[in-house]
Coordinates of C-alpha atoms and ligand atoms in Angstrom, one line a residue:
Chain A
M140 CA -3.2 -12.2 -1.1
S141 CA -5.1 -12.5 -4.5
V142 CA -3.8 -11.1 -7.7
P143 CA -6.4 -8.4 -8.5
R144 CA -6.2 -7.5 -4.7
F145 CA -2.5 -6.6 -5.1
W146 CA -2.8 -5.3 -8.7
R147 CA -5.2 -2.5 -7.5
R148 CA -2.6 -1.0 -5.1
L149 CA 0.4 -1.3 -7.4
K150 CA 0.8 2.4 -8.1
N151 CA 0.4 3.2 -4.3
L152 CA 2.9 0.4 -3.3
Y153 CA 5.5 1.0 -6.0
N154 CA 5.6 4.9 -6.0
L155 CA 4.4 5.6 -2.4
I156 CA 1.3 7.5 -3.8
G157 CA -1.1 8.5 -1.2
T158 CA -3.8 11.1 -0.9
R159 CA -4.2 14.8 0.2
C160 CA -7.2 16.5 1.3
E161 CA -7.4 19.9 -0.7
K162 CA -9.7 21.0 2.0
C163 CA -7.7 20.2 5.1
N164 CA -4.4 19.9 3.5
E165 CA -4.0 16.7 5.4
Y166 CA -1.7 13.9 3.8
Y167 CA -2.9 10.1 3.9
Y168 CA -0.9 7.0 3.3
P169 CA -2.2 4.5 2.9
P170 CA -4.4 6.3 0.6
R171 CA -8.1 7.0 1.6
N172 CA -10.9 8.0 -0.4
M173 CA -12.7 9.9 2.3
C174 CA -10.9 12.3 4.5
P175 CA -11.3 11.4 8.3
K176 CA -10.8 15.0 9.3
C177 CA -13.6 16.7 7.3
R178 CA -15.5 13.5 6.3
R179 CA -15.7 14.6 2.8
S180 CA -14.6 12.5 -0.3
G181 CA -14.8 14.9 -3.3
L182 CA -11.5 16.9 -2.4
M183 CA -9.1 14.0 -2.1
V184 CA -6.3 14.2 -4.7
P185 CA -3.4 11.7 -5.3
F186 CA -0.3 12.8 -3.8
K187 CA 3.2 11.3 -4.2
F188 CA 5.3 11.2 -0.9
K189 CA 8.9 12.2 -1.2
G190 CA 9.8 9.0 0.7
F191 CA 11.9 10.5 3.5
G192 CA 11.0 9.9 7.1
E193 CA 11.9 8.4 10.6
V194 CA 11.5 5.3 12.6
L195 CA 9.0 5.6 15.0
T196 CA 9.2 2.1 16.4
Y197 CA 10.5 -1.2 15.2
T198 CA 10.8 -4.9 15.9
V199 CA 13.0 -7.7 14.5
M200 CA 10.7 -10.5 13.3
H201 CA 12.0 -13.9 14.1
S202 CA 8.9 -15.7 13.0
S203 CA 6.2 -14.6 10.6
T204 CA 3.2 -15.4 8.3
K205 CA 3.6 -17.9 5.5
D206 CA 4.6 -15.3 2.9
Y207 CA 7.4 -14.0 5.2
A208 CA 8.5 -17.1 7.0
K209 CA 11.5 -17.6 4.7
Q210 CA 12.8 -14.0 5.1
T211 CA 13.1 -13.9 8.9
P212 CA 14.7 -12.3 10.6
Y213 CA 13.7 -8.9 9.3
I214 CA 13.1 -5.5 10.6
L215 CA 9.6 -4.4 10.9
A216 CA 9.0 -0.7 11.4
I217 CA 6.4 2.0 11.8
I218 CA 7.7 5.1 9.9
K219 CA 6.7 8.6 10.2
L220 CA 6.9 10.2 6.6
D221 CA 8.1 13.8 6.7
E222 CA 4.7 15.0 5.2
G223 CA 3.0 13.6 8.4
P224 CA 1.2 10.1 8.0
N225 CA 2.7 6.8 9.4
L226 CA 3.0 3.6 7.7
T227 CA 4.3 0.0 8.4
S228 CA 7.1 -1.1 6.2
Q229 CA 10.4 -2.8 6.6
V230 CA 13.7 -1.3 7.1
I231 CA 16.9 -3.0 5.4
C232 CA 19.9 -2.5 7.7
S233 CA 21.9 -4.0 10.2
H234 CA 19.9 -5.2 13.4
K235 CA 22.6 -3.4 15.4
D236 CA 22.1 0.0 13.8
I237 CA 18.1 0.1 13.7
H238 CA 17.0 2.7 16.4
I239 CA 13.9 4.9 17.2
G240 CA 14.4 8.3 15.4
M241 CA 16.6 6.7 12.7
R242 CA 16.2 8.8 9.2
V243 CA 15.2 6.6 6.3
K244 CA 14.3 6.9 2.8
S245 CA 12.1 4.6 0.6
T246 CA 13.4 2.1 -1.8
F247 CA 11.8 -0.3 -4.2
R248 CA 12.2 -3.9 -3.1
R249 CA 10.8 -7.3 -3.3
L250 CA 8.1 -7.7 -0.6
G251 CA 7.5 -11.5 -0.7
E252 CA 6.2 -14.2 -2.6
E253 CA 3.0 -16.3 -2.7
S254 CA 4.1 -19.6 -1.9
E255 CA 1.5 -21.6 -3.7
R256 CA 1.6 -19.7 -7.1
G257 CA 5.1 -18.3 -6.8
M258 CA 4.0 -14.9 -7.6
I259 CA 6.5 -12.3 -6.4
Y260 CA 5.5 -9.0 -5.0
Y261 CA 7.4 -5.8 -5.1
G262 CA 6.7 -2.8 -3.0
T263 CA 8.3 0.0 -0.9
K264 CA 10.8 -0.7 1.8
F265 CA 13.1 1.8 3.6
V266 CA 16.9 2.2 4.1
P267 CA 18.9 4.3 6.5
L268 CA 19.6 7.9 5.1
I269 CA 23.2 8.1 5.5
N270 CA 23.9 11.5 4.1
P271 CA 20.6 13.7 4.1
S272 CA 22.1 16.8 2.4
K273 CA 23.0 14.6 -0.8
E274 CA 19.8 13.0 -0.8
F275 CA 17.6 16.0 -1.1
Chain B
M970 CA -33.5 0.3 29.3
R971 CA -33.8 -2.2 32.0
D972 CA -31.2 -3.5 34.3
V973 CA -29.6 -7.1 33.4
A974 CA -27.9 -9.7 35.3
I975 CA -25.9 -12.9 34.6
V976 CA -27.7 -15.9 36.1
G977 CA -25.5 -18.7 34.8
V978 CA -22.0 -19.3 33.7
G979 CA -20.3 -22.1 32.0
C980 CA -16.9 -22.7 30.6
T981 CA -14.9 -25.7 29.0
E982 CA -11.4 -26.4 30.0
F983 CA -9.1 -24.4 27.9
G984 CA -6.2 -26.0 26.0
E985 CA -5.3 -28.3 22.9
L986 CA -8.5 -30.3 22.9
W987 CA -7.8 -32.6 19.9
D988 CA -10.5 -34.8 20.8
R989 CA -13.3 -32.3 20.8
S990 CA -14.9 -30.5 18.0
F991 CA -15.9 -26.8 17.8
R992 CA -19.7 -27.7 18.1
E993 CA -19.1 -30.0 21.1
L994 CA -17.0 -27.3 22.8
F995 CA -19.8 -24.7 22.4
V996 CA -22.5 -27.1 23.6
E997 CA -20.5 -28.3 26.7
A998 CA -20.1 -24.5 27.7
G999 CA -23.8 -23.7 26.9
I1000 CA -25.1 -26.7 28.9
S1001 CA -23.0 -25.8 32.0
A1002 CA -24.4 -22.3 31.9
I1003 CA -27.9 -23.5 31.4
E1004 CA -27.6 -25.9 34.3
D1005 CA -25.9 -23.3 36.4
A1006 CA -28.9 -21.0 35.8
N1007 CA -31.5 -23.9 36.2
I1008 CA -33.5 -22.8 33.1
Q1009 CA -35.1 -25.0 30.6
G1010 CA -34.3 -24.9 26.9
G1011 CA -37.7 -23.7 26.1
E1012 CA -37.1 -20.3 28.0
I1013 CA -34.1 -19.3 25.9
D1014 CA -35.3 -16.4 23.6
A1015 CA -31.9 -16.0 21.6
L1016 CA -28.4 -17.0 21.0
Y1017 CA -25.4 -15.0 20.5
V1018 CA -22.0 -16.8 19.3
G1019 CA -18.6 -15.1 19.5
N1020 CA -16.3 -16.4 16.9
M1021 CA -13.4 -14.8 15.0
S1022 CA -12.5 -17.1 12.2
G1023 CA -14.6 -20.4 11.9
G1024 CA -13.9 -20.0 8.1
R1025 CA -10.1 -20.4 8.5
F1026 CA -9.7 -22.6 11.5
I1027 CA -12.5 -25.2 10.9
E1028 CA -13.7 -24.2 7.3
Q1029 CA -17.1 -23.6 8.7
E1030 CA -19.2 -20.5 8.5
H1031 CA -23.0 -20.0 9.5
L1032 CA -22.0 -20.8 13.1
G1033 CA -25.2 -19.2 14.5
A1034 CA -27.4 -21.9 13.1
L1035 CA -24.9 -24.7 13.6
I1036 CA -24.8 -24.0 17.4
A1037 CA -28.6 -23.5 17.7
D1038 CA -28.9 -26.9 15.9
Y1039 CA -26.4 -28.9 18.0
A1040 CA -27.8 -27.2 21.4
G1041 CA -30.9 -28.9 20.5
L1042 CA -32.8 -25.6 19.8
A1043 CA -33.5 -25.9 16.3
S1044 CA -37.3 -27.0 16.8
L1045 CA -37.6 -23.8 18.6
N1046 CA -36.4 -21.7 15.8
I1047 CA -34.8 -19.1 18.1
P1048 CA -32.8 -16.5 16.4
S1049 CA -29.1 -17.3 16.7
T1050 CA -26.5 -14.8 15.6
R1051 CA -22.7 -15.1 15.1
V1052 CA -20.7 -12.1 16.1
E1053 CA -17.2 -11.2 15.0
A1054 CA -14.7 -8.5 16.1
A1055 CA -11.5 -10.5 15.8
C1056 CA -10.2 -11.3 19.5
A1057 CA -13.0 -9.2 20.8
S1058 CA -15.6 -11.4 19.2
G1059 CA -16.6 -12.9 22.6
G1060 CA -17.0 -9.6 24.6
L1061 CA -19.2 -8.4 21.7
A1062 CA -21.3 -11.5 21.6
L1063 CA -21.9 -10.8 25.3
R1064 CA -22.5 -7.2 24.7
Q1065 CA -25.1 -8.1 22.0
G1066 CA -26.9 -10.4 24.5
I1067 CA -26.7 -7.8 27.2
V1068 CA -28.3 -5.1 24.8
A1069 CA -30.8 -7.5 23.5
V1070 CA -32.1 -8.2 27.2
A1071 CA -31.9 -4.5 28.3
S1072 CA -33.8 -3.3 25.5
G1073 CA -36.7 -5.5 26.3
Y1074 CA -36.4 -7.3 23.0
H1075 CA -35.6 -10.7 24.5
D1076 CA -35.8 -12.0 28.2
I1077 CA -33.5 -15.1 28.4
V1078 CA -30.4 -14.8 26.2
I1079 CA -27.3 -17.2 26.0
A1080 CA -24.4 -15.4 24.9
G1081 CA -21.2 -17.5 24.4
G1082 CA -17.9 -17.8 22.4
A1083 CA -15.8 -20.5 21.1
E1084 CA -12.7 -21.0 18.9
K1085 CA -11.2 -24.2 17.7
M1086 CA -7.8 -23.2 16.6
T1087 CA -5.6 -26.5 16.8
D1088 CA -7.3 -28.3 13.9
V1089 CA -4.9 -26.5 11.4
D1090 CA -1.2 -26.2 11.1
V1091 CA 0.2 -23.3 13.4
Q1092 CA 1.3 -21.4 10.2
I1093 CA -2.4 -21.3 9.1
T1094 CA -3.5 -20.1 12.7
T1095 CA -0.9 -17.4 12.6
D1096 CA -2.1 -16.4 9.0
A1097 CA -5.6 -16.3 10.2
L1098 CA -4.9 -14.3 13.2
A1099 CA -3.0 -11.6 11.1
A1100 CA -6.2 -11.0 9.3
A1101 CA -7.4 -9.1 12.3
A1102 CA -4.8 -6.5 11.3
D1103 CA -5.0 -4.4 8.3
R1104 CA -4.2 -7.1 5.6
E1105 CA -3.4 -4.6 2.9
W1106 CA -1.2 -2.2 4.5
E1107 CA 0.0 -3.9 7.6
G1108 CA 0.0 -7.8 6.7
V1109 CA 1.3 -7.4 3.3
M1110 CA 4.4 -5.5 4.6
G1111 CA 5.2 -8.6 6.8
A1112 CA 3.4 -7.5 10.2
T1113 CA 2.0 -10.3 12.5
F1114 CA 0.3 -9.7 15.9
P1115 CA 3.5 -10.5 17.9
G1116 CA 5.2 -8.0 15.3
L1117 CA 2.6 -5.1 16.0
Y1118 CA 2.7 -5.6 19.8
A1119 CA 6.5 -5.8 19.8
M1120 CA 6.4 -2.3 18.1
I1121 CA 4.0 -1.1 21.0
A1122 CA 6.4 -2.6 23.5
R1123 CA 9.8 -1.2 21.9
L1124 CA 8.1 2.3 21.9
H1125 CA 6.9 1.9 25.5
M1126 CA 10.4 1.0 26.8
H1127 CA 11.8 3.9 24.9
K1128 CA 9.3 6.4 26.2
Y1129 CA 8.9 5.1 29.8
A1130 CA 12.0 3.1 30.5
T1131 CA 9.8 -0.1 30.6
T1132 CA 12.1 -3.1 31.0
Q1133 CA 11.9 -6.6 29.6
E1134 CA 12.0 -7.9 33.3
Q1135 CA 8.7 -5.7 33.8
L1136 CA 7.1 -7.4 30.8
A1137 CA 8.1 -10.8 32.0
C1138 CA 6.6 -10.3 35.5
V1139 CA 3.3 -10.1 33.8
A1140 CA 3.5 -13.5 32.3
V1141 CA 5.1 -14.9 35.7
K1142 CA 2.1 -13.5 37.8
N1143 CA -0.5 -14.7 35.1
H1144 CA 1.1 -18.3 35.1
H1145 CA 0.9 -18.2 39.0
N1146 CA -2.8 -17.5 38.7
G1147 CA -3.1 -20.2 36.3
T1148 CA -1.9 -22.9 38.9
M1149 CA -5.0 -22.1 40.9
N1150 CA -7.4 -22.4 37.8
P1151 CA -8.1 -26.0 36.9
K1152 CA -9.6 -24.8 33.5
A1153 CA -6.4 -23.2 32.6
Q1154 CA -4.2 -24.2 29.7
F1155 CA -1.1 -23.8 31.6
Q1156 CA -1.0 -24.6 35.3
N1157 CA 2.8 -24.4 36.0
E1158 CA 4.8 -21.8 37.6
I1159 CA 7.4 -19.9 35.5
S1160 CA 10.2 -17.4 36.6
I1161 CA 11.3 -14.1 34.8
E1162 CA 14.3 -16.1 33.6
T1163 CA 12.0 -18.6 31.9
V1164 CA 10.5 -15.8 30.0
L1165 CA 13.8 -14.0 29.2
N1166 CA 15.6 -17.2 28.0
S1167 CA 12.6 -18.3 25.9
I1168 CA 12.9 -18.0 22.1
M1169 CA 12.5 -14.5 20.6
V1170 CA 9.3 -14.1 18.5
A1171 CA 9.4 -10.3 17.7
D1172 CA 12.0 -8.4 19.5
P1173 CA 11.5 -7.6 22.4
L1174 CA 8.8 -10.2 23.0
H1175 CA 9.8 -13.8 23.7
I1176 CA 7.5 -16.8 23.2
Y1177 CA 6.5 -16.6 26.9
D1178 CA 5.4 -12.9 26.3
C1179 CA 2.6 -14.3 24.0
S1180 CA -0.6 -15.8 24.7
P1181 CA -1.0 -19.3 23.3
I1182 CA -3.1 -21.2 20.6
T1183 CA -6.2 -22.7 22.3
D1184 CA -9.3 -24.5 21.9
G1185 CA -12.1 -23.6 24.3
A1186 CA -15.6 -22.2 24.8
S1187 CA -17.6 -20.1 27.5
A1188 CA -21.3 -19.1 27.8
V1189 CA -23.3 -17.2 30.2
V1190 CA -27.1 -16.9 30.7
I1191 CA -28.4 -13.3 30.6
A1192 CA -31.8 -12.2 32.3
P1193 CA -33.6 -9.2 33.3
A1194 CA -32.4 -8.0 36.8
E1195 CA -36.0 -8.1 38.1
I1196 CA -36.4 -11.8 37.6
A1197 CA -32.8 -12.8 38.1
R1198 CA -33.4 -14.2 41.5
K1199 CA -35.9 -16.7 40.0
Y1200 CA -32.9 -18.5 38.6
T1201 CA -30.1 -17.8 41.2
D1202 CA -29.4 -16.7 44.6
T1203 CA -26.2 -14.9 43.4
P1204 CA -27.2 -13.0 40.3
I1205 CA -24.2 -10.9 38.9
Y1206 CA -25.5 -7.5 37.9
V1207 CA -24.3 -5.7 34.7
K1208 CA -23.4 -2.2 35.6
A1209 CA -21.8 -1.1 32.2
S1210 CA -21.5 -2.4 28.9
A1211 CA -19.3 -0.3 26.7
Q1212 CA -17.8 -0.7 23.2
A1213 CA -15.6 1.5 21.1
S1214 CA -13.8 1.3 17.9
G1215 CA -10.2 2.8 17.0
T1216 CA -8.1 2.6 13.8
L1217 CA -7.8 -0.7 12.3
A1218 CA -3.9 -0.2 11.7
L1219 CA -1.6 0.4 14.5
H1220 CA 0.5 3.0 12.6
D1221 CA -2.6 5.3 12.5
R1222 CA -2.9 5.6 16.3
L1223 CA -2.4 9.0 17.7
D1224 CA 0.0 7.4 20.2
I1225 CA 1.3 4.0 19.3
T1226 CA 1.3 3.0 23.1
T1227 CA -2.2 3.9 23.8
L1228 CA -5.2 2.0 22.7
D1229 CA -7.8 4.8 22.2
A1230 CA -10.7 2.2 21.9
T1231 CA -9.8 1.0 25.3
V1232 CA -9.5 4.5 26.7
A1233 CA -12.9 5.3 25.1
A1234 CA -14.8 2.1 26.0
A1235 CA -13.6 2.4 29.6
S1236 CA -14.6 6.0 30.1
R1237 CA -18.1 5.2 28.8
A1238 CA -18.2 2.2 31.1
Y1239 CA -17.2 4.2 34.1
R1240 CA -19.7 6.9 33.2
M1241 CA -22.5 4.3 32.9
A1242 CA -21.7 2.4 36.0
K1243 CA -21.1 5.7 38.0
V1244 CA -17.7 4.4 39.3
T1245 CA -14.1 5.4 38.9
P1246 CA -11.2 3.2 38.3
G1247 CA -10.4 3.2 42.1
D1248 CA -13.8 1.6 42.9
I1249 CA -12.8 -1.5 40.8
D1250 CA -11.8 -4.4 42.9
F1251 CA -10.3 -6.5 40.2
A1252 CA -10.2 -6.9 36.4
E1253 CA -9.8 -9.5 33.7
V1254 CA -7.9 -7.7 31.0
H1255 CA -6.8 -8.6 27.3
D1256 CA -3.2 -9.7 28.0
C1257 CA -2.6 -11.2 24.6
F1258 CA 0.9 -10.2 25.1
T1259 CA 2.6 -9.0 28.3
I1260 CA 2.8 -5.5 26.9
A1261 CA -1.0 -5.5 26.4
E1262 CA -1.6 -6.0 30.0
I1263 CA 0.7 -3.2 30.8
C1264 CA -1.0 -0.7 28.3
A1265 CA -4.4 -2.1 29.6
I1266 CA -3.9 -1.1 33.2
E1267 CA -2.8 2.3 32.0
D1268 CA -5.5 2.9 29.5
L1269 CA -8.2 1.6 32.1
G1270 CA -7.0 4.2 34.4
F1271 CA -5.7 1.9 37.3
V1272 CA -2.3 3.5 36.8
R1273 CA -1.0 6.6 35.1
K1274 CA 0.4 6.2 31.4
G1275 CA 3.8 4.8 31.6
E1276 CA 3.5 3.3 35.1
G1277 CA 2.3 0.1 34.2
G1278 CA 5.8 -1.6 34.0
P1279 CA 6.8 -0.7 37.5
A1280 CA 3.3 -1.3 38.8
S1281 CA 3.4 -4.9 37.5
L1282 CA 6.9 -5.6 39.0
S1283 CA 5.6 -4.2 42.3
G1284 CA 3.0 -6.8 42.9
M1285 CA 0.2 -4.3 42.7
T1286 CA -1.6 -6.6 39.9
A1287 CA -1.3 -9.9 41.9
I1288 CA -3.9 -11.6 43.9
G1289 CA -3.8 -9.7 47.1
G1290 CA -2.4 -6.7 45.7
K1291 CA -4.2 -3.3 45.3
I1292 CA -5.9 -4.2 42.0
P1293 CA -5.6 -7.9 41.0
I1294 CA -5.4 -8.3 37.3
N1295 CA -6.4 -11.6 35.5
P1296 CA -7.0 -13.9 38.5
S1297 CA -7.9 -16.6 35.9
G1298 CA -4.5 -16.6 34.6
G1299 CA -5.4 -14.3 31.8
L1300 CA -5.0 -14.9 28.0
K1301 CA -1.4 -15.9 28.9
A1302 CA -1.8 -18.7 31.2
C1303 CA -5.7 -19.6 31.0
G1304 CA -5.3 -19.7 27.1
H1305 CA -6.8 -17.6 24.4
P1306 CA -9.3 -19.4 22.1
V1307 CA -10.1 -15.9 20.6
G1308 CA -13.9 -16.1 20.2
A1309 CA -14.2 -17.5 23.7
T1310 CA -11.9 -15.2 25.7
G1311 CA -14.4 -12.2 26.1
V1312 CA -17.1 -14.4 27.7
K1313 CA -14.5 -16.4 29.8
Q1314 CA -13.6 -13.1 31.3
A1315 CA -17.3 -12.5 32.4
V1316 CA -17.4 -16.1 33.7
E1317 CA -14.2 -15.5 35.8
V1318 CA -15.6 -12.2 37.2
A1319 CA -19.0 -13.8 38.0
L1320 CA -17.2 -16.6 39.7
Q1321 CA -15.2 -14.2 41.8
L1322 CA -18.1 -12.0 42.7
R1323 CA -20.1 -15.2 43.8
G1324 CA -17.1 -16.3 46.0
E1325 CA -16.7 -19.4 44.0
A1326 CA -13.3 -19.0 42.6
G1327 CA -11.6 -21.5 44.9
R1328 CA -7.8 -21.0 45.5
R1329 CA -7.7 -17.8 43.4
Q1330 CA -10.5 -16.3 45.1
I1331 CA -10.0 -12.5 45.8
D1332 CA -11.5 -11.6 49.2
G1333 CA -14.4 -9.0 49.4
A1334 CA -14.6 -8.8 45.6
E1335 CA -17.6 -6.6 45.0
I1336 CA -17.0 -4.9 41.6
G1337 CA -15.1 -6.4 38.7
L1338 CA -14.3 -5.3 35.3
T1339 CA -13.6 -7.2 31.9
H1340 CA -11.6 -5.7 29.0
N1341 CA -11.6 -7.4 25.6
V1342 CA -9.6 -6.2 22.7
G1343 CA -9.9 -6.9 18.9
G1344 CA -6.6 -6.8 16.8
S1345 CA -4.2 -4.2 18.0
G1346 CA -7.0 -2.0 19.3
G1347 CA -9.5 -1.6 16.5
T1348 CA -12.2 -2.7 18.9
A1349 CA -12.4 -2.8 22.6
V1350 CA -15.2 -3.9 24.9
V1351 CA -15.4 -3.1 28.7
H1352 CA -17.8 -4.5 31.1
I1353 CA -18.4 -3.6 34.8
F1354 CA -20.1 -6.2 37.0
S1355 CA -21.3 -5.9 40.7
R1356 CA -22.7 -8.2 43.2
E1357 CA -25.1 -5.5 44.5
K1358 CA -28.0 -4.4 42.2
Ligands
ZN24 ZN1 -10.4 17.0 4.8

């Protein structure tokens, strides 16, 4: 992926910033500039997600695209954030422990690298939430 | 709107066709469709070309003009349009052709699809296909198509107790059907053990749960129903052409195991054709992965949600079963040249309805359905065809 294309989304990727519709009170991550519920754009405001959620489904990737081929095997998952929206990310944990319904929290990690230019991407991955009472 | 019929079909063999180029493949399929319909080049009013990623696979865009030129139609200056919707590009090209004839805008239209996937390294092919997902919010996180469908499979297994054996028997059945299709990429029998012992791509999907990388092309000739018999004794009538979109990213679906676009396209198609799922004699569905066929037979209404696994294991979807699925061998065994697949499905349905499907012929087939999906369900195209006007 090109540098400007990645750079544009840095704040969203690094800090889990999505959007919230002030009219519908719906939360969106990835961010949207138009609310699919009321189909208005004026009332969307940035929203920083807390980063807690649960694993809705997952897979262990044994082969992947060029950028990720060297990182296999890794866990790819769809995570339901506590505020509502779902996102696709990776979970860093033992392949034996990963399960549907697992509580997770976000963490800042290296995503991958552009093999030709050697550019390293960082972004949000998830780790198991061992002791929820302490984390909040 | 007027009624429309398919009056000619053509298809290349599917496989790793290193000795043939993209343009040669498309022209071969187009010529056999034109000869099948017994039409003259001068009768063709328009051309629709389904293709997903010529830019990535063969570094060639502007495929509409390329195909018109190499089909020998450049001197006629007919409109030629490339149509793209990832793996549903072929189904969409077919639909564009049908809409063009139904509307009265054109009379004789060629709708085809082609993909040349083996000119580049497998890694480039994987990356090009991954572009059908949301590049910025799925791909960049490490998702691939096997990965996305594996997550559908994982949740389907969790919610409905679907097993890996049930997934595997979809591949076993489609390979068996492929043995009876001389154009299929794979014409060998496999067992459930073959699937379960093959290498893991994205858990729980093994390599034998995945459709292959394929070169190939298919084409059909579309004409107004009222003049169809001028070209053939066995016109195949288009009873419905429906298309729907859904969220591009899998994570935005209401239910990860349901392709809303398939449900919407199917319900529009059934309404248009005035039939119910029970009236369909057989179907060619989009089995890009074994789990995709299981979801398809549920979302098309052939079985209830969650019952696709046991239904596949029971033999219900085999030739001779209650609702044969993918008699051609499907994407799994016949092969999946992405832009060609949606058109190939219509070619198979036409051959079956004409009674010309050879050893894989479904007895008494009257009504057939095709189901073509783009990405993880961002686009779905459903067509219903009948022998009877
Ligand atoms: Zn809103």
